[in-house]
C-alpha cells in the first residue's frame, strides 16, 4: 500500500472560517448555474417538436427474429422502452446501463434499424477506433440481407474513404455511420439525422459533450454505458433523463473467476496455456512502463509458441491503436499492457 498523491495539493480550510465560507459560496453558485443550464436544456428537449418514428414493421420483426441468441428479460424490456421513446413526438434521451457482454449493442442495432426504415440517418459515436471497427463489423453482419448502408469513420480511413463517407452522409446514401468524435466535427453534414447512439459517453471530453447537449434538443439520443458517471445517474434518478438497466447476464454467460496469490511463473504459464488451448487470448497487466518490455520477454521465454505484443499509454497514439487492433484481429495471443 502506497500513499496516493495527486497533481495538486488541496488546501484545507477551517470549517466556519472566511476561506471556507467563500469556497462554499463559489461551489453553490457553480451548482446553481449547472442545474439551471440542465433544466433549460431538458425543458427545451421536452417542448421541442421531435420526430415520432413509425411502429414496428415486418422488416423490424425479421431483423429481431434473426438474432442468434435468446434475449434476457431485461434486454426485452429495454428494447421495448427504447422503441416506445422513439415513437413519441419529442426527442428521446435514454441511458442504457449494463455490464460488458450484456447485450447493449443489439439494442443499438435494433434502434438504428427502426430509424433507418423511416428514412432517417443514424450516427453511432464511440470513444476509440477499435470500437469503430468492432461496431462496424457487428452492424454490417446484423444488417445482411437488408438495404442498409453502413460506413465507418476514423483515423484508419484513407482520405478518399473519408471524402466518400462525408459525401454519402450529405446526400443520404449512407444510412448508418460509426465513428469517433470525428462525427462531431463541423464539416460533417447529414441529410436527415434522426438518431445518435453514444457508446461509453463518460469517455468523451467536455467539448464533445457540449456538442452532444445541443443535438439532444433536436434528435433522438440513445446513450450506452457499463459505468455511467454520477451526474448521469443523478439525472436519471431525478427523471431528467430516462434510464434502462440490463442487470441479467445472457444464459450462456459464465461467472468471472478471480484468483489471488503470490507471483508464480508455473501458475502463470499453466493459465496461459489453458487459455491458448481453447483458442483464446490473454491480457497480461503489468504496472510499470519502464519494465514492460522485460515482462514481455519473460513471457516469450515462458511460452515460446505464443505471439506477444506490448501496449501502454506512452506509445505513439497511432502505434498503440495499431497494436490493439492487431490483437483484436487475433494477430497476437498475449497483450502485455498497462491498465
Short mmCIF file of C-alpha atoms in Angstrom, two decimals:
data_model
loop_
_atom_site.label_atom_id
_atom_site.label_comp_id
_atom_site.label_asym_id
_atom_site.label_seq_id
_atom_site.Cartn_x
_atom_site.Cartn_y
_atom_site.Cartn_z
CA UNK A 1 0.00 0.00 0.00
CA UNK A 2 1.43 3.37 -1.00
CA UNK A 3 0.22 6.89 -0.35
CA UNK A 4 -1.59 8.46 -3.31
CA UNK A 5 -0.54 12.00 -4.18
CA UNK A 6 -2.38 13.77 -6.99
CA UNK A 7 -1.14 16.51 -9.28
CA UNK A 8 -2.17 19.23 -6.84
CA UNK A 9 -2.03 19.66 -3.08
CA UNK A 10 -5.52 20.66 -1.95
CA UNK A 11 -5.83 23.48 0.57
CA UNK A 12 -7.74 22.64 3.74
CA UNK A 13 -9.99 25.32 5.20
CA UNK A 14 -11.17 25.58 8.77
CA UNK A 15 -14.92 24.94 8.97
CA UNK A 16 -16.69 28.22 9.55
CA UNK A 17 -13.65 30.29 8.58
CA UNK A 18 -13.62 33.04 5.97
CA UNK A 19 -11.97 30.95 3.21
CA UNK A 20 -14.31 28.04 3.89
CA UNK A 21 -17.38 30.29 3.58
CA UNK A 22 -16.06 31.75 0.29
CA UNK A 23 -15.33 28.28 -1.14
CA UNK A 24 -18.80 27.05 -0.15
CA UNK A 25 -20.40 30.10 -1.75
CA UNK A 26 -18.48 29.53 -5.02
CA UNK A 27 -19.50 25.86 -5.06
CA UNK A 28 -23.18 26.72 -4.50
CA UNK A 29 -23.09 29.29 -7.29
CA UNK A 30 -21.49 26.79 -9.70
CA UNK A 31 -24.06 24.11 -8.83
CA UNK A 32 -26.95 26.54 -9.41
CA UNK A 33 -25.54 27.53 -12.81
CA UNK A 34 -25.13 23.90 -13.88
CA UNK A 35 -28.60 22.98 -12.59
CA UNK A 36 -30.17 25.93 -14.40
CA UNK A 37 -28.45 25.02 -17.65
CA UNK A 38 -29.56 21.38 -17.40
CA UNK A 39 -33.15 22.33 -16.62
CA UNK A 40 -33.28 24.73 -19.59
CA UNK A 41 -31.75 22.12 -21.88
CA UNK A 42 -34.08 19.30 -20.94
CA UNK A 43 -37.15 21.55 -20.81
CA UNK A 44 -36.31 22.60 -24.38
CA UNK A 45 -35.98 18.93 -25.36
CA UNK A 46 -39.39 18.06 -23.92
CA UNK A 47 -41.04 21.01 -25.66
CA UNK A 48 -39.21 20.56 -28.98
CA UNK A 49 -41.21 19.00 -31.80
CA UNK A 50 -39.30 15.78 -32.39
CA UNK A 51 -39.85 13.04 -34.96
CA UNK A 52 -42.24 10.25 -34.00
CA UNK A 53 -40.94 7.05 -35.57
CA UNK A 54 -43.36 4.54 -37.04
CA UNK A 55 -44.44 1.36 -35.21
CA UNK A 56 -42.50 -1.84 -35.88
CA UNK A 57 -42.61 -3.15 -39.43
CA UNK A 58 -42.31 -6.66 -40.84
CA UNK A 59 -38.63 -5.98 -41.53
CA UNK A 60 -38.11 -4.93 -37.92
CA UNK A 61 -39.55 -8.24 -36.74
CA UNK A 62 -37.43 -10.15 -39.26
CA UNK A 63 -34.27 -8.45 -38.00
CA UNK A 64 -35.12 -9.17 -34.38
CA UNK A 65 -36.02 -12.80 -35.14
CA UNK A 66 -32.61 -13.26 -36.81
CA UNK A 67 -30.80 -12.57 -33.51
CA UNK A 68 -28.76 -15.71 -32.80
CA UNK A 69 -29.14 -15.51 -29.01
CA UNK A 70 -32.07 -15.62 -26.61
CA UNK A 71 -32.82 -12.17 -25.25
CA UNK A 72 -32.80 -11.75 -21.48
CA UNK A 73 -35.91 -10.28 -19.79
CA UNK A 74 -34.00 -7.04 -19.11
CA UNK A 75 -32.96 -6.83 -22.75
CA UNK A 76 -36.53 -7.21 -23.97
CA UNK A 77 -37.79 -4.61 -21.50
CA UNK A 78 -35.08 -2.14 -22.53
CA UNK A 79 -35.69 -2.67 -26.25
CA UNK A 80 -39.41 -2.00 -25.76
CA UNK A 81 -38.67 1.15 -23.72
CA UNK A 82 -36.31 2.48 -26.39
CA UNK A 83 -38.76 1.84 -29.22
CA UNK A 84 -41.60 3.40 -27.23
CA UNK A 85 -39.46 6.52 -26.70
CA UNK A 86 -38.67 6.70 -30.41
CA UNK A 87 -42.38 6.64 -31.26
CA UNK A 88 -43.04 9.70 -29.07
CA UNK A 89 -43.34 13.16 -30.75
CA UNK A 90 -40.41 14.63 -28.80
CA UNK A 91 -36.68 13.75 -28.83
CA UNK A 92 -35.62 10.64 -26.89
CA UNK A 93 -32.79 10.86 -24.36
CA UNK A 94 -32.36 7.43 -22.77
CA UNK A 95 -29.39 5.90 -20.99
CA UNK A 96 -28.92 2.12 -21.13
CA UNK A 97 -26.75 0.75 -18.33
CA UNK A 98 -25.42 -2.79 -18.43
CA UNK A 99 -22.21 -4.72 -17.96
CA UNK A 100 -19.94 -5.65 -20.87
CA UNK A 101 -21.45 -8.51 -22.86
CA UNK A 102 -24.99 -7.99 -21.56
CA UNK A 103 -26.45 -7.06 -24.96
CA UNK A 104 -26.37 -3.27 -25.19
CA UNK A 105 -25.08 -3.30 -28.79
CA UNK A 106 -28.03 -5.36 -30.02
CA UNK A 107 -30.37 -2.73 -28.59
CA UNK A 108 -28.50 -0.07 -30.58
CA UNK A 109 -28.70 -2.24 -33.72
CA UNK A 110 -32.48 -2.51 -33.43
CA UNK A 111 -32.99 1.17 -32.60
CA UNK A 112 -30.84 2.23 -35.57
CA UNK A 113 -32.74 -0.12 -37.89
CA UNK A 114 -36.04 1.38 -36.75
CA UNK A 115 -34.75 4.87 -37.55
CA UNK A 116 -33.40 3.88 -40.98
CA UNK A 117 -36.75 2.41 -42.04
CA UNK A 118 -38.28 5.88 -41.70
CA UNK A 119 -35.62 7.36 -43.99
CA UNK A 120 -33.56 8.81 -41.15
CA UNK A 121 -29.78 8.58 -40.73
CA UNK A 122 -28.03 7.23 -37.64
CA UNK A 123 -24.69 8.26 -36.10
CA UNK A 124 -23.04 5.79 -33.72
CA UNK A 125 -20.45 7.65 -31.64
CA UNK A 126 -17.73 5.57 -29.92
CA UNK A 127 -14.58 6.61 -28.00
CA UNK A 128 -11.93 4.53 -29.81
CA UNK A 129 -11.04 3.44 -33.33
CA UNK A 130 -11.06 -0.19 -32.15
CA UNK A 131 -14.70 0.16 -31.13
CA UNK A 132 -15.42 1.72 -34.53
CA UNK A 133 -14.19 -1.46 -36.20
CA UNK A 134 -15.97 -3.76 -33.75
CA UNK A 135 -19.31 -1.99 -34.11
CA UNK A 136 -18.90 -1.68 -37.88
CA UNK A 137 -18.44 -5.47 -38.10
CA UNK A 138 -21.43 -6.12 -35.81
CA UNK A 139 -23.83 -3.70 -37.52
CA UNK A 140 -22.79 -4.87 -41.01
CA UNK A 141 -23.32 -8.52 -40.08
CA UNK A 142 -26.71 -7.86 -38.46
CA UNK A 143 -27.97 -5.89 -41.47
CA UNK A 144 -27.01 -8.53 -44.05
CA UNK A 145 -29.94 -9.07 -46.38
CA UNK A 146 -31.44 -5.64 -45.67
CA UNK A 147 -30.95 -2.49 -47.80
CA UNK A 148 -28.97 -0.63 -45.13
CA UNK A 149 -25.68 1.10 -45.98
CA UNK A 150 -23.23 1.14 -43.04
CA UNK A 151 -19.98 3.13 -43.08
CA UNK A 152 -17.10 3.73 -40.64
CA UNK A 153 -15.23 6.96 -39.98
CA UNK A 154 -11.96 7.07 -38.05
CA UNK A 155 -8.26 7.83 -38.41
CA UNK A 156 -7.75 4.44 -40.03
CA UNK A 157 -9.69 5.56 -43.11
CA UNK A 158 -7.85 6.92 -46.14
CA UNK A 159 -8.56 10.46 -47.36
CA UNK A 160 -10.52 9.00 -50.27
CA UNK A 161 -12.66 6.86 -47.94
CA UNK A 162 -13.30 9.82 -45.63
CA UNK A 163 -14.41 12.03 -48.53
CA UNK A 164 -16.71 9.28 -49.83
CA UNK A 165 -18.27 8.91 -46.38
CA UNK A 166 -18.75 12.67 -45.97
CA UNK A 167 -20.40 12.84 -49.38
CA UNK A 168 -22.60 9.85 -48.58
CA UNK A 169 -23.79 11.46 -45.35
CA UNK A 170 -24.68 14.73 -47.05
CA UNK A 171 -26.52 13.05 -49.93
CA UNK A 172 -28.21 10.46 -47.73
CA UNK A 173 -26.74 7.39 -49.45
CA UNK A 174 -25.23 6.28 -46.11
CA UNK A 175 -27.80 5.18 -43.53
CA UNK A 176 -25.62 4.38 -40.51
CA UNK A 177 -22.19 5.84 -39.79
CA UNK A 178 -19.99 4.59 -36.95
CA UNK A 179 -17.14 6.82 -35.83
CA UNK A 180 -15.16 8.51 -33.10
CA UNK A 181 -15.59 12.17 -32.04
CA UNK A 182 -14.75 12.95 -35.69
CA UNK A 183 -18.51 12.67 -36.23
CA UNK A 184 -18.94 15.86 -34.19
CA UNK A 185 -16.66 17.90 -36.48
CA UNK A 186 -18.07 20.98 -38.20
CA UNK A 187 -17.51 19.54 -41.69
CA UNK A 188 -19.93 16.66 -41.08
CA UNK A 189 -23.27 17.30 -42.78
CA UNK A 190 -26.16 14.84 -42.53
CA UNK A 191 -29.03 14.90 -44.98
CA UNK A 192 -31.54 13.86 -42.30
CA UNK A 193 -30.08 12.77 -38.94
CA UNK A 194 -32.68 11.09 -36.73
CA UNK A 195 -30.77 9.14 -34.07
CA UNK A 196 -27.44 9.37 -32.27
CA UNK A 197 -26.14 6.36 -30.36
CA UNK A 198 -23.38 7.22 -27.86
CA UNK A 199 -21.30 4.32 -26.54
CA UNK A 200 -19.47 4.97 -23.24
CA UNK A 201 -20.47 8.64 -23.04
CA UNK A 202 -18.32 9.20 -19.94
CA UNK A 203 -15.16 8.72 -22.02
CA UNK A 204 -15.76 11.79 -24.19
CA UNK A 205 -14.31 15.21 -23.38
CA UNK A 206 -16.15 18.35 -22.28
CA UNK A 207 -16.09 19.89 -25.78
CA UNK A 208 -17.69 16.81 -27.33
CA UNK A 209 -20.32 16.60 -24.60
CA UNK A 210 -21.26 20.24 -25.21
CA UNK A 211 -21.96 19.45 -28.87
CA UNK A 212 -23.99 16.41 -27.85
CA UNK A 213 -26.01 18.57 -25.45
CA UNK A 214 -27.11 20.84 -28.30
CA UNK A 215 -28.01 17.87 -30.51
CA UNK A 216 -30.20 16.40 -27.76
CA UNK A 217 -32.86 19.06 -28.29
CA UNK A 218 -33.38 18.13 -31.94
CA UNK A 219 -32.70 14.39 -32.47
CA UNK A 220 -33.20 11.15 -30.54
CA UNK A 221 -30.20 10.17 -28.39
CA UNK A 222 -29.50 6.69 -27.02
CA UNK A 223 -26.53 6.50 -24.63
CA UNK A 224 -24.98 3.22 -23.51
CA UNK A 225 -22.60 2.68 -20.62
CA UNK A 226 -21.25 -0.01 -18.31
CA UNK A 227 -20.02 2.65 -15.86
CA UNK A 228 -22.18 5.80 -16.05
CA UNK A 229 -20.81 8.90 -14.35
CA UNK A 230 -22.53 10.12 -11.14
CA UNK A 231 -24.15 13.09 -12.90
CA UNK A 232 -25.79 10.79 -15.44
CA UNK A 233 -27.14 8.58 -12.64
CA UNK A 234 -28.39 11.63 -10.73
CA UNK A 235 -30.20 12.94 -13.82
CA UNK A 236 -31.78 9.52 -14.35
CA UNK A 237 -32.91 9.26 -10.72
CA UNK A 238 -34.45 12.74 -10.79
CA UNK A 239 -36.24 11.98 -14.06
CA UNK A 240 -34.34 14.47 -16.23
CA UNK A 241 -33.04 11.57 -18.32
CA UNK A 242 -34.70 8.20 -18.83
CA UNK A 243 -32.68 5.13 -17.84
CA UNK A 244 -32.93 1.41 -18.56
CA UNK A 245 -30.84 -1.17 -16.72
CA UNK A 246 -29.76 -4.56 -18.03
CA UNK A 247 -28.87 -6.47 -14.87
CA UNK A 248 -29.30 -10.07 -16.04
CA UNK A 249 -26.45 -11.76 -17.95
CA UNK A 250 -27.09 -13.93 -21.04
CA UNK A 251 -27.91 -17.60 -20.33
CA UNK A 252 -24.61 -18.96 -21.63
CA UNK A 253 -22.51 -16.42 -19.74
CA UNK A 254 -20.22 -17.98 -17.13
CA UNK A 255 -19.24 -16.04 -13.99
CA UNK A 256 -15.79 -14.47 -13.90
CA UNK A 257 -13.30 -16.45 -11.82
CA UNK A 258 -10.72 -14.47 -9.87
CA UNK A 259 -7.67 -16.00 -8.19
CA UNK A 260 -5.30 -14.05 -5.95
CA UNK A 261 -1.88 -15.37 -4.97
CA UNK A 262 1.86 -14.84 -4.96
CA UNK A 263 3.66 -14.40 -8.31
CA UNK A 264 4.47 -17.89 -9.61
CA UNK A 265 5.69 -18.42 -13.17
CA UNK A 266 4.49 -22.03 -13.33
CA UNK A 267 0.93 -21.00 -12.48
CA UNK A 268 1.05 -18.14 -14.99
CA UNK A 269 2.33 -20.47 -17.72
CA UNK A 270 -0.34 -23.06 -16.91
CA UNK A 271 -3.13 -20.46 -17.01
CA UNK A 272 -1.93 -19.03 -20.34
CA UNK A 273 -1.50 -22.49 -21.87
CA UNK A 274 -5.05 -23.39 -20.81
CA UNK A 275 -6.39 -20.25 -22.47
CA UNK A 276 -4.42 -20.82 -25.69
CA UNK A 277 -5.61 -24.44 -25.88
CA UNK A 278 -9.20 -23.21 -26.07
CA UNK A 279 -8.13 -20.81 -28.85
CA UNK A 280 -8.44 -17.81 -26.53
CA UNK A 281 -6.32 -14.71 -25.94
CA UNK A 282 -4.69 -13.23 -22.85
CA UNK A 283 -4.32 -9.76 -21.35
CA UNK A 284 -1.22 -9.62 -19.15
CA UNK A 285 -1.39 -6.49 -16.97
CA UNK A 286 1.97 -5.00 -15.95
CA UNK A 287 2.10 -1.97 -13.67
CA UNK A 288 5.28 -0.23 -14.90
CA UNK A 289 6.01 1.11 -18.37
CA UNK A 290 9.75 1.14 -17.60
CA UNK A 291 9.90 -2.65 -17.26
CA UNK A 292 7.02 -3.72 -19.51
CA UNK A 293 9.32 -4.87 -22.33
CA UNK A 294 11.22 -7.08 -19.88
CA UNK A 295 7.92 -8.62 -18.78
CA UNK A 296 7.09 -9.38 -22.43
CA UNK A 297 10.49 -11.02 -22.95
CA UNK A 298 9.94 -13.20 -19.86
CA UNK A 299 6.57 -14.32 -21.23
CA UNK A 300 8.12 -15.17 -24.61
CA UNK A 301 10.65 -17.39 -22.87
CA UNK A 302 7.94 -18.92 -20.68
CA UNK A 303 5.55 -19.64 -23.58
CA UNK A 304 7.70 -19.74 -26.76
CA UNK A 305 4.80 -20.63 -29.06
CA UNK A 306 2.76 -17.56 -28.07
CA UNK A 307 2.73 -14.36 -30.12
CA UNK A 308 3.30 -11.50 -27.68
CA UNK A 309 2.69 -7.76 -28.16
CA UNK A 310 3.14 -4.74 -25.88
CA UNK A 311 0.79 -1.77 -25.40
CA UNK A 312 0.98 1.18 -23.00
CA UNK A 313 -0.08 4.82 -22.76
CA UNK A 314 3.34 6.29 -23.51
CA UNK A 315 3.37 4.80 -27.01
CA UNK A 316 2.61 6.91 -30.07
CA UNK A 317 -1.20 7.02 -30.34
CA UNK A 318 -1.30 5.60 -33.86
CA UNK A 319 1.13 2.79 -32.97
CA UNK A 320 -0.90 1.96 -29.87
CA UNK A 321 -4.13 1.72 -31.84
CA UNK A 322 -2.48 -0.46 -34.46
CA UNK A 323 -1.26 -2.91 -31.81
CA UNK A 324 -4.67 -3.09 -30.12
CA UNK A 325 -6.47 -3.60 -33.45
CA UNK A 326 -3.95 -6.30 -34.41
CA UNK A 327 -4.67 -8.05 -31.11
CA UNK A 328 -8.40 -7.84 -31.80
CA UNK A 329 -7.75 -9.33 -35.26
CA UNK A 330 -6.02 -12.24 -33.46
CA UNK A 331 -2.57 -11.47 -34.83
CA UNK A 332 -1.26 -11.83 -31.26
CA UNK A 333 -2.06 -14.27 -28.47
CA UNK A 334 -0.90 -12.22 -25.48
CA UNK A 335 -1.11 -8.46 -25.00
CA UNK A 336 1.21 -7.20 -22.27
CA UNK A 337 -0.24 -3.85 -21.24
CA UNK A 338 -0.71 -1.29 -18.51
CA UNK A 339 -4.15 -0.50 -17.12
#
